[in-house]
CSV table of C-alpha atoms in Angstrom, one decimal:
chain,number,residue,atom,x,y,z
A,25,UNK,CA,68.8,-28.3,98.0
A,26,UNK,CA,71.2,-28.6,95.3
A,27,UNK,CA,73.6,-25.2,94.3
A,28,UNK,CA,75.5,-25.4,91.3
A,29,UNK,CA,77.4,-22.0,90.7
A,30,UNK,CA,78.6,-20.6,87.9
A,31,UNK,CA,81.8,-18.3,88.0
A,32,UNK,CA,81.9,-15.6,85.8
A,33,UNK,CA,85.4,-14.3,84.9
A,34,UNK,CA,83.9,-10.7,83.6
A,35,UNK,CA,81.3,-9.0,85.1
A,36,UNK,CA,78.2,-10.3,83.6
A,37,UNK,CA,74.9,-8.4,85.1
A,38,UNK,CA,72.0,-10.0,86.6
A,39,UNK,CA,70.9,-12.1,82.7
A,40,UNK,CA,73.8,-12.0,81.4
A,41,UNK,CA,75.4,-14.9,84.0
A,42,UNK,CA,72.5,-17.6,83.0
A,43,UNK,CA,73.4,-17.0,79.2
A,44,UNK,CA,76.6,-19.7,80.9
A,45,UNK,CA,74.0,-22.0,81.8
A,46,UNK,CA,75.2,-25.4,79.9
A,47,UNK,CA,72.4,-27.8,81.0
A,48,UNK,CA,69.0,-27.8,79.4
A,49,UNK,CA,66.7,-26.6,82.1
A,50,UNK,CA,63.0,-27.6,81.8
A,51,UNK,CA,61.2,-26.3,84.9
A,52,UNK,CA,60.7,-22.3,85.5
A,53,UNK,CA,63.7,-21.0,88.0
A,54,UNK,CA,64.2,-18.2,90.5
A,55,UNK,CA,66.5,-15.4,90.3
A,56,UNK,CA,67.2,-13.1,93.0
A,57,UNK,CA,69.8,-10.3,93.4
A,58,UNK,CA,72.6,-11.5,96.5
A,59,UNK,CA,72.0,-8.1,98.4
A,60,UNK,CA,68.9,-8.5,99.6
A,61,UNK,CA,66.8,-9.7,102.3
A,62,UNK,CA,63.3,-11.0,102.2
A,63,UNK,CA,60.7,-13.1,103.3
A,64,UNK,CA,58.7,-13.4,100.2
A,65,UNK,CA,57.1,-16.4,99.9
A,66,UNK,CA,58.6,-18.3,96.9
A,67,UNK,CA,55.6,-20.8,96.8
A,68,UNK,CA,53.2,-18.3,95.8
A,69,UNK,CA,55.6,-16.6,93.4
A,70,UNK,CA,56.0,-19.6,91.3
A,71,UNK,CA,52.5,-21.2,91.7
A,72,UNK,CA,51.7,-17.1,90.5
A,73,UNK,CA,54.4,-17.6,87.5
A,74,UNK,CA,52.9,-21.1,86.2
A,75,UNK,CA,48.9,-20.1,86.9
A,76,UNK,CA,49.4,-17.1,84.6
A,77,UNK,CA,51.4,-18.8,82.1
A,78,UNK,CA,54.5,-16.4,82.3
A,79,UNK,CA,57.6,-16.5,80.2
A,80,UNK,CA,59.1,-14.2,83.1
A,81,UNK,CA,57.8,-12.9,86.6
A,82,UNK,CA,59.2,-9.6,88.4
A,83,UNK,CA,59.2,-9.2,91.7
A,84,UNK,CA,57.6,-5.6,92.3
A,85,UNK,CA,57.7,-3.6,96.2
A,86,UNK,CA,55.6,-0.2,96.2
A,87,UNK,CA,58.1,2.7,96.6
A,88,UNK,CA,56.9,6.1,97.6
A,89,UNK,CA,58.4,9.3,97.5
A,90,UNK,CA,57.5,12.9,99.3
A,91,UNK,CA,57.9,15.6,97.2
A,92,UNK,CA,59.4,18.2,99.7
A,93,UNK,CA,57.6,21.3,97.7
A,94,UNK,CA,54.2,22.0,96.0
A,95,UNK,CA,54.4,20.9,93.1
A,96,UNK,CA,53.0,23.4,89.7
A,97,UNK,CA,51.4,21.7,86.4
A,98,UNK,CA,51.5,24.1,84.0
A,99,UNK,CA,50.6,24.1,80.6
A,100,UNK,CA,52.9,27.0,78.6
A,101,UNK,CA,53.0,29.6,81.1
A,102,UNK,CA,49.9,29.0,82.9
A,103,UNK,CA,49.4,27.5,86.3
A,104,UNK,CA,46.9,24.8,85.8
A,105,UNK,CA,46.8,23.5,89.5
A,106,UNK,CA,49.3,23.0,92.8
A,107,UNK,CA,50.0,20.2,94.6
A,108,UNK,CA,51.6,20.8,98.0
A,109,UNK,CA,53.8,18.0,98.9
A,110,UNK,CA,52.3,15.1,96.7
A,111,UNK,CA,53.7,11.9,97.1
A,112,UNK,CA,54.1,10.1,94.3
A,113,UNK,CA,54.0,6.2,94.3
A,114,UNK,CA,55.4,3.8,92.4
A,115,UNK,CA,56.0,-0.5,91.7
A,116,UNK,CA,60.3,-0.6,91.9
A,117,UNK,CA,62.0,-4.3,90.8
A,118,UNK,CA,62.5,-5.8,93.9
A,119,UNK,CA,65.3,-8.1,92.3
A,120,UNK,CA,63.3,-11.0,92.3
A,121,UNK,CA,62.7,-13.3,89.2
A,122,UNK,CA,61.2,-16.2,88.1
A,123,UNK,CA,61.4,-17.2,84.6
A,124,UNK,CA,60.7,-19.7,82.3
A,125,UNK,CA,63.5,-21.9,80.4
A,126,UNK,CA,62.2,-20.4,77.3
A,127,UNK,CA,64.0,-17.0,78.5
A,128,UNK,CA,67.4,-18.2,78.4
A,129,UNK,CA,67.3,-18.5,74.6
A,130,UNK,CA,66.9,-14.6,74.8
A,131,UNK,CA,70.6,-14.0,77.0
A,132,UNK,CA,73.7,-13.4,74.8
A,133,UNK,CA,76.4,-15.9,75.8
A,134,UNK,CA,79.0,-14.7,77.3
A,135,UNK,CA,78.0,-11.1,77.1
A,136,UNK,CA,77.0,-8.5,80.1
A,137,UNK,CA,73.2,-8.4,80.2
A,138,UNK,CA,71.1,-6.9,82.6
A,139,UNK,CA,67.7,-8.2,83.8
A,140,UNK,CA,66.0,-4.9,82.8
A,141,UNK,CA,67.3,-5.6,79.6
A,142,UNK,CA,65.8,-9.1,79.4
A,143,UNK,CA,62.8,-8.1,80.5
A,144,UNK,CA,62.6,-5.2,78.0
A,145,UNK,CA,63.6,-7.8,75.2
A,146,UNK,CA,60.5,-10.2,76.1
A,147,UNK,CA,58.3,-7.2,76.3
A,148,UNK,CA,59.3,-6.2,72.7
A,149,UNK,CA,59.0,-9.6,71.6
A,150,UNK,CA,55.1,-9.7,73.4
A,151,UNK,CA,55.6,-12.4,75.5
A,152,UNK,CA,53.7,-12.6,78.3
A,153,UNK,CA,55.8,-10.7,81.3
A,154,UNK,CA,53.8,-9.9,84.6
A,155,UNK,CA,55.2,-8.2,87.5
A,156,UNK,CA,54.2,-9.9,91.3
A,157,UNK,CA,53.6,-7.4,94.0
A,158,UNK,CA,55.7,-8.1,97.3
A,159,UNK,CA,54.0,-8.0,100.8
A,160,UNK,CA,56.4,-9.6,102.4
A,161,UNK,CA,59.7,-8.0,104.2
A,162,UNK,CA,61.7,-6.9,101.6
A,163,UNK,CA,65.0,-4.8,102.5
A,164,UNK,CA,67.9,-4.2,99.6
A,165,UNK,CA,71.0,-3.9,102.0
A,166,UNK,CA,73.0,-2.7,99.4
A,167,UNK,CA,74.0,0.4,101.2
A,168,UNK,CA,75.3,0.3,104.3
A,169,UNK,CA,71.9,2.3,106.2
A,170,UNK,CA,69.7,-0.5,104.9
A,171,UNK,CA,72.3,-2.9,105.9
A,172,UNK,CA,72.2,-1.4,109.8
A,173,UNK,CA,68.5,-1.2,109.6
A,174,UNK,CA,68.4,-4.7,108.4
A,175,UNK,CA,70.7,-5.6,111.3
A,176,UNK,CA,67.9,-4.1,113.8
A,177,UNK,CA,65.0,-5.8,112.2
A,178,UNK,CA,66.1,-9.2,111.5
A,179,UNK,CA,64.8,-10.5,115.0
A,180,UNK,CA,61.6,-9.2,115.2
A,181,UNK,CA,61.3,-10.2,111.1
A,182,UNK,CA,62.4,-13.6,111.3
């Protein structure tokens, strides 16, 4: 494997660091955020990214949450229905990426840019954006709890 790196003097965001990218790149690339650990399988991502003809792939993990109370829809002041507890789930960005070349014409040089930003910028622009859902392990250790938990896991995960 060959590593180029790319030092950014400002902070850039997640984008805005390939808008530095000097070479002309002509195969789709991975992006993934530094504070994370996974096992996705990277093979399937981009075989997943070139199959459905993507300008740019996001990695997606479900994410549920508990609501601790019942929960009241109400339309005006009347009580439609409760809920007690729900739990409401949801697809998070798992900070994986794999976009085509084509994206980097959309990154501002030398300018912060986030990847939701990019990814909103695409969408506006209708290219074709898909999201991947992970099965794999996938941990953001980010904060030091995940970082402990991922500290427990990483034998019986790897």
């Amino acid at each position: 494997v060959n590593i180029d790196y790319i030092l950014e003097d400002k902070r850039m965001g997640t984008a805005g660091g390939l808008g530095l990218i000097d070479e002309k790149l002509t195969e789709p690339f991975f992006v993934m955020n530094a504070d994370l650990l996974t096992n996705v399988n990277f093979d399937h991502l981009y075989d997943f990214h070139v199959t459905n003809n993507s300008m740019a792939t996001m990695c997606v993990q479900d994410y549920d949450f508990k609501v601790p109370y019942g929960v009241v829809n109400v339309e005006n002041t009347k009580i439609l229905s409760i809920e007690e507890k729900p739990t409401q789930k949801y697809f998070v960005n798992a900070g994986i990426y794999m976009l085509s070349p084509d994206c980097l014409k959309y990154i501002p040089h030398n300018q912060f840019y986030d990847m939701p930003t990019l990814f909103e910028k695409l969408i506006s622009e209708n290219e074709n954006v898909i999201s991947f859902p992970l099965r794999e392990y996938w941990l953001d250790i980010g904060h030091i709890d995940e970082y402990e938990k991922a500290n427990e896991e990483f034998d019986d995960v790897f």
